[in-house]
């Protein structure tokens, strides 16, 4: 299957199965989970609310946890998700040594879509912690496995 150009891809996330994860801003923890999923979410110019909801569903139902009869999801286990906005997921590093941010959506477009990912997870019954959009955040995590995947919808 040929790779789609960036302009034809939807919202993306890097997800990790974690034993613990937290977001700290100015020394204060603003979002924290125990065992669950850390999801770094990036938005591009062509994304919309339906793609954000599809990403949330994929994050929640992704079978990355060991279960007694095979792999199960955060939804199956009732595990929380920590969602952190990260525009750098749309960095273009193909030329030179300086990333280009042209494929990342501006904040006015990205913030409501990251909020839609969070809202959809909550509508699905998921416990969700978050970072703060646009803030300088320190994100810590203990990756279990390790298990880290790039999701594109």
PDB file of C-alpha atoms in Angstrom:
ATOM      1  CA  UNK A   1       0.000   0.000   0.000  1.00  0.00           C
ATOM      2  CA  UNK A   2       1.554   3.367  -0.957  1.00  0.00           C
ATOM      3  CA  UNK A   3       2.170   5.934   1.742  1.00  0.00           C
ATOM      4  CA  UNK A   4      -0.334   8.796   1.777  1.00  0.00           C
ATOM      5  CA  UNK A   5       0.935  12.358   1.496  1.00  0.00           C
ATOM      6  CA  UNK A   6       0.669  14.284   4.772  1.00  0.00           C
ATOM      7  CA  UNK A   7      -2.200  16.383   3.438  1.00  0.00           C
ATOM      8  CA  UNK A   8      -4.298  13.197   3.051  1.00  0.00           C
ATOM      9  CA  UNK A   9      -3.659  11.829   6.529  1.00  0.00           C
ATOM     10  CA  UNK A  10      -5.758  12.512   9.558  1.00  0.00           C
ATOM     11  CA  UNK A  11      -4.946  13.436  13.125  1.00  0.00           C
ATOM     12  CA  UNK A  12      -2.092  11.376  14.560  1.00  0.00           C
ATOM     13  CA  UNK A  13      -0.962  10.203  17.951  1.00  0.00           C
ATOM     14  CA  UNK A  14       1.978   8.477  19.525  1.00  0.00           C
ATOM     15  CA  UNK A  15       0.576   6.136  22.161  1.00  0.00           C
ATOM     16  CA  UNK A  16       2.462   4.287  24.844  1.00  0.00           C
ATOM     17  CA  UNK A  17       1.338   1.613  27.247  1.00  0.00           C
ATOM     18  CA  UNK A  18       2.473   3.002  30.596  1.00  0.00           C
ATOM     19  CA  UNK A  19       2.717   1.987  34.232  1.00  0.00           C
ATOM     20  CA  UNK A  20       2.485   5.681  35.123  1.00  0.00           C
ATOM     21  CA  UNK A  21       2.546   9.038  33.310  1.00  0.00           C
ATOM     22  CA  UNK A  22       2.267  12.669  34.384  1.00  0.00           C
ATOM     23  CA  UNK A  23       2.344  16.217  33.057  1.00  0.00           C
ATOM     24  CA  UNK A  24       3.955  18.930  35.170  1.00  0.00           C
ATOM     25  CA  UNK A  25       3.796  22.682  34.532  1.00  0.00           C
ATOM     26  CA  UNK A  26       5.825  25.111  36.658  1.00  0.00           C
ATOM     27  CA  UNK A  27       6.417  22.411  39.270  1.00  0.00           C
ATOM     28  CA  UNK A  28       2.738  21.439  39.616  1.00  0.00           C
ATOM     29  CA  UNK A  29       1.298  18.151  38.349  1.00  0.00           C
ATOM     30  CA  UNK A  30      -1.674  19.014  36.109  1.00  0.00           C
ATOM     31  CA  UNK A  31      -2.445  15.543  34.758  1.00  0.00           C
ATOM     32  CA  UNK A  32      -1.479  12.095  35.985  1.00  0.00           C
ATOM     33  CA  UNK A  33      -2.445   8.448  35.494  1.00  0.00           C
ATOM     34  CA  UNK A  34      -1.318   5.088  36.775  1.00  0.00           C
ATOM     35  CA  UNK A  35      -1.369   2.105  34.432  1.00  0.00           C
ATOM     36  CA  UNK A  36      -2.982   3.108  31.146  1.00  0.00           C
ATOM     37  CA  UNK A  37      -2.230   4.910  27.902  1.00  0.00           C
ATOM     38  CA  UNK A  38      -0.172   8.043  27.299  1.00  0.00           C
ATOM     39  CA  UNK A  39      -1.311   9.646  24.047  1.00  0.00           C
ATOM     40  CA  UNK A  40       0.605  12.516  22.421  1.00  0.00           C
ATOM     41  CA  UNK A  41      -1.796  14.045  19.864  1.00  0.00           C
ATOM     42  CA  UNK A  42      -0.849  16.086  16.796  1.00  0.00           C
ATOM     43  CA  UNK A  43      -3.211  17.844  14.392  1.00  0.00           C
ATOM     44  CA  UNK A  44      -2.718  18.917  10.778  1.00  0.00           C
ATOM     45  CA  UNK A  45      -4.611  21.447   8.634  1.00  0.00           C
ATOM     46  CA  UNK A  46      -7.090  19.003   7.101  1.00  0.00           C
ATOM     47  CA  UNK A  47      -8.283  17.419  10.345  1.00  0.00           C
ATOM     48  CA  UNK A  48     -11.843  17.743  11.571  1.00  0.00           C
ATOM     49  CA  UNK A  49     -14.065  16.587  14.445  1.00  0.00           C
ATOM     50  CA  UNK A  50     -14.922  13.187  12.875  1.00  0.00           C
ATOM     51  CA  UNK A  51     -11.207  12.316  12.514  1.00  0.00           C
ATOM     52  CA  UNK A  52     -10.596  13.418  16.109  1.00  0.00           C
ATOM     53  CA  UNK A  53     -13.419  11.141  17.300  1.00  0.00           C
ATOM     54  CA  UNK A  54     -12.071   8.256  15.203  1.00  0.00           C
ATOM     55  CA  UNK A  55      -8.646   8.719  16.776  1.00  0.00           C
ATOM     56  CA  UNK A  56     -10.165   8.680  20.273  1.00  0.00           C
ATOM     57  CA  UNK A  57     -11.990   5.443  19.475  1.00  0.00           C
ATOM     58  CA  UNK A  58      -8.765   3.891  18.154  1.00  0.00           C
ATOM     59  CA  UNK A  59      -6.777   4.966  21.241  1.00  0.00           C
ATOM     60  CA  UNK A  60      -9.439   3.541  23.553  1.00  0.00           C
ATOM     61  CA  UNK A  61      -9.917   0.251  21.675  1.00  0.00           C
ATOM     62  CA  UNK A  62      -6.294  -0.427  20.678  1.00  0.00           C
ATOM     63  CA  UNK A  63      -5.417  -3.923  21.916  1.00  0.00           C
ATOM     64  CA  UNK A  64      -2.022  -3.343  23.495  1.00  0.00           C
ATOM     65  CA  UNK A  65      -2.472  -4.818  26.972  1.00  0.00           C
ATOM     66  CA  UNK A  66      -1.955  -8.477  27.835  1.00  0.00           C
ATOM     67  CA  UNK A  67      -5.115 -10.297  28.832  1.00  0.00           C
ATOM     68  CA  UNK A  68      -5.841 -13.881  29.850  1.00  0.00           C
ATOM     69  CA  UNK A  69      -7.018 -14.806  26.332  1.00  0.00           C
ATOM     70  CA  UNK A  70      -4.871 -12.451  24.234  1.00  0.00           C
ATOM     71  CA  UNK A  71      -4.414  -8.713  23.818  1.00  0.00           C
ATOM     72  CA  UNK A  72      -7.057  -6.347  25.239  1.00  0.00           C
ATOM     73  CA  UNK A  73      -7.658  -2.601  25.183  1.00  0.00           C
ATOM     74  CA  UNK A  74      -7.805   0.216  27.715  1.00  0.00           C
ATOM     75  CA  UNK A  75     -11.580   0.127  27.136  1.00  0.00           C
ATOM     76  CA  UNK A  76     -11.705  -3.573  28.029  1.00  0.00           C
ATOM     77  CA  UNK A  77      -9.729  -2.994  31.230  1.00  0.00           C
ATOM     78  CA  UNK A  78     -11.223   0.364  32.244  1.00  0.00           C
ATOM     79  CA  UNK A  79      -7.795   2.020  32.118  1.00  0.00           C
ATOM     80  CA  UNK A  80      -7.241   5.785  31.931  1.00  0.00           C
ATOM     81  CA  UNK A  81      -5.674   7.810  29.116  1.00  0.00           C
ATOM     82  CA  UNK A  82      -3.408  10.845  29.514  1.00  0.00           C
ATOM     83  CA  UNK A  83      -3.798  13.104  26.448  1.00  0.00           C
ATOM     84  CA  UNK A  84      -1.084  15.649  25.693  1.00  0.00           C
ATOM     85  CA  UNK A  85      -1.180  17.962  22.672  1.00  0.00           C
ATOM     86  CA  UNK A  86       2.025  17.835  20.652  1.00  0.00           C
ATOM     87  CA  UNK A  87       2.224  19.838  17.433  1.00  0.00           C
ATOM     88  CA  UNK A  88       5.740  18.509  16.803  1.00  0.00           C
ATOM     89  CA  UNK A  89       4.235  15.205  15.599  1.00  0.00           C
ATOM     90  CA  UNK A  90       3.739  16.987  12.261  1.00  0.00           C
ATOM     91  CA  UNK A  91       7.340  18.151  11.972  1.00  0.00           C
ATOM     92  CA  UNK A  92       8.888  17.629   8.560  1.00  0.00           C
ATOM     93  CA  UNK A  93      12.511  16.593   9.001  1.00  0.00           C
ATOM     94  CA  UNK A  94      13.240  15.355   5.489  1.00  0.00           C
ATOM     95  CA  UNK A  95      15.392  18.356   4.534  1.00  0.00           C
ATOM     96  CA  UNK A  96      18.328  19.672   6.476  1.00  0.00           C
ATOM     97  CA  UNK A  97      18.616  19.696  10.236  1.00  0.00           C
ATOM     98  CA  UNK A  98      15.897  22.169  11.163  1.00  0.00           C
ATOM     99  CA  UNK A  99      12.337  20.797  11.387  1.00  0.00           C
ATOM    100  CA  UNK A 100       9.598  22.527   9.444  1.00  0.00           C
ATOM    101  CA  UNK A 101       6.274  22.995  11.230  1.00  0.00           C
ATOM    102  CA  UNK A 102       4.207  23.825   8.133  1.00  0.00           C
ATOM    103  CA  UNK A 103       2.129  20.628   8.394  1.00  0.00           C
ATOM    104  CA  UNK A 104       1.098  21.302  12.013  1.00  0.00           C
ATOM    105  CA  UNK A 105      -2.257  23.027  12.362  1.00  0.00           C
ATOM    106  CA  UNK A 106      -2.239  26.417  14.105  1.00  0.00           C
ATOM    107  CA  UNK A 107      -3.458  26.503  17.692  1.00  0.00           C
ATOM    108  CA  UNK A 108      -6.878  27.897  16.778  1.00  0.00           C
ATOM    109  CA  UNK A 109      -7.499  24.803  14.640  1.00  0.00           C
ATOM    110  CA  UNK A 110      -5.648  22.228  16.751  1.00  0.00           C
ATOM    111  CA  UNK A 111      -6.905  23.014  20.245  1.00  0.00           C
ATOM    112  CA  UNK A 112     -10.606  22.294  19.596  1.00  0.00           C
ATOM    113  CA  UNK A 113      -9.671  19.021  17.888  1.00  0.00           C
ATOM    114  CA  UNK A 114      -7.471  17.864  20.760  1.00  0.00           C
ATOM    115  CA  UNK A 115     -10.386  18.820  23.030  1.00  0.00           C
ATOM    116  CA  UNK A 116     -12.656  16.682  20.813  1.00  0.00           C
ATOM    117  CA  UNK A 117     -10.351  13.669  21.271  1.00  0.00           C
ATOM    118  CA  UNK A 118     -10.625  14.155  25.048  1.00  0.00           C
ATOM    119  CA  UNK A 119     -14.404  14.664  24.899  1.00  0.00           C
ATOM    120  CA  UNK A 120     -14.922  11.524  22.809  1.00  0.00           C
ATOM    121  CA  UNK A 121     -12.814   9.438  25.181  1.00  0.00           C
ATOM    122  CA  UNK A 122     -14.941  10.712  28.061  1.00  0.00           C
ATOM    123  CA  UNK A 123     -18.182  10.018  26.144  1.00  0.00           C
ATOM    124  CA  UNK A 124     -16.912   6.450  25.820  1.00  0.00           C
ATOM    125  CA  UNK A 125     -16.615   6.231  29.632  1.00  0.00           C
ATOM    126  CA  UNK A 126     -12.842   6.601  29.774  1.00  0.00           C
ATOM    127  CA  UNK A 127     -11.113   8.420  32.625  1.00  0.00           C
ATOM    128  CA  UNK A 128      -8.960  11.082  30.942  1.00  0.00           C
ATOM    129  CA  UNK A 129      -6.219  13.304  32.307  1.00  0.00           C
ATOM    130  CA  UNK A 130      -4.703  16.048  30.158  1.00  0.00           C
ATOM    131  CA  UNK A 131      -1.880  18.470  29.781  1.00  0.00           C
ATOM    132  CA  UNK A 132      -2.523  22.151  29.001  1.00  0.00           C
ATOM    133  CA  UNK A 133      -2.690  23.122  25.336  1.00  0.00           C
ATOM    134  CA  UNK A 134       0.208  25.353  24.310  1.00  0.00           C
ATOM    135  CA  UNK A 135       1.924  25.254  27.702  1.00  0.00           C
ATOM    136  CA  UNK A 136       5.546  24.290  28.258  1.00  0.00           C
ATOM    137  CA  UNK A 137       5.012  20.887  29.820  1.00  0.00           C
ATOM    138  CA  UNK A 138       7.268  18.287  31.351  1.00  0.00           C
ATOM    139  CA  UNK A 139       5.887  14.872  30.444  1.00  0.00           C
ATOM    140  CA  UNK A 140       7.136  11.863  32.358  1.00  0.00           C
ATOM    141  CA  UNK A 141       6.214   8.253  31.831  1.00  0.00           C
ATOM    142  CA  UNK A 142       7.246   4.732  32.616  1.00  0.00           C
ATOM    143  CA  UNK A 143       6.694   2.841  29.380  1.00  0.00           C
ATOM    144  CA  UNK A 144       5.463  -0.711  29.984  1.00  0.00           C
ATOM    145  CA  UNK A 145       6.808  -3.260  27.569  1.00  0.00           C
ATOM    146  CA  UNK A 146       8.067  -1.037  26.066  1.00  0.00           C
ATOM    147  CA  UNK A 147       5.053  -0.524  23.823  1.00  0.00           C
ATOM    148  CA  UNK A 148       4.847   2.648  21.714  1.00  0.00           C
ATOM    149  CA  UNK A 149       2.910   3.037  18.470  1.00  0.00           C
ATOM    150  CA  UNK A 150       2.191   5.735  15.895  1.00  0.00           C
ATOM    151  CA  UNK A 151      -1.534   5.960  15.127  1.00  0.00           C
ATOM    152  CA  UNK A 152      -2.922   7.736  12.088  1.00  0.00           C
ATOM    153  CA  UNK A 153      -6.606   7.894  11.250  1.00  0.00           C
TER     154      UNK A 153
END
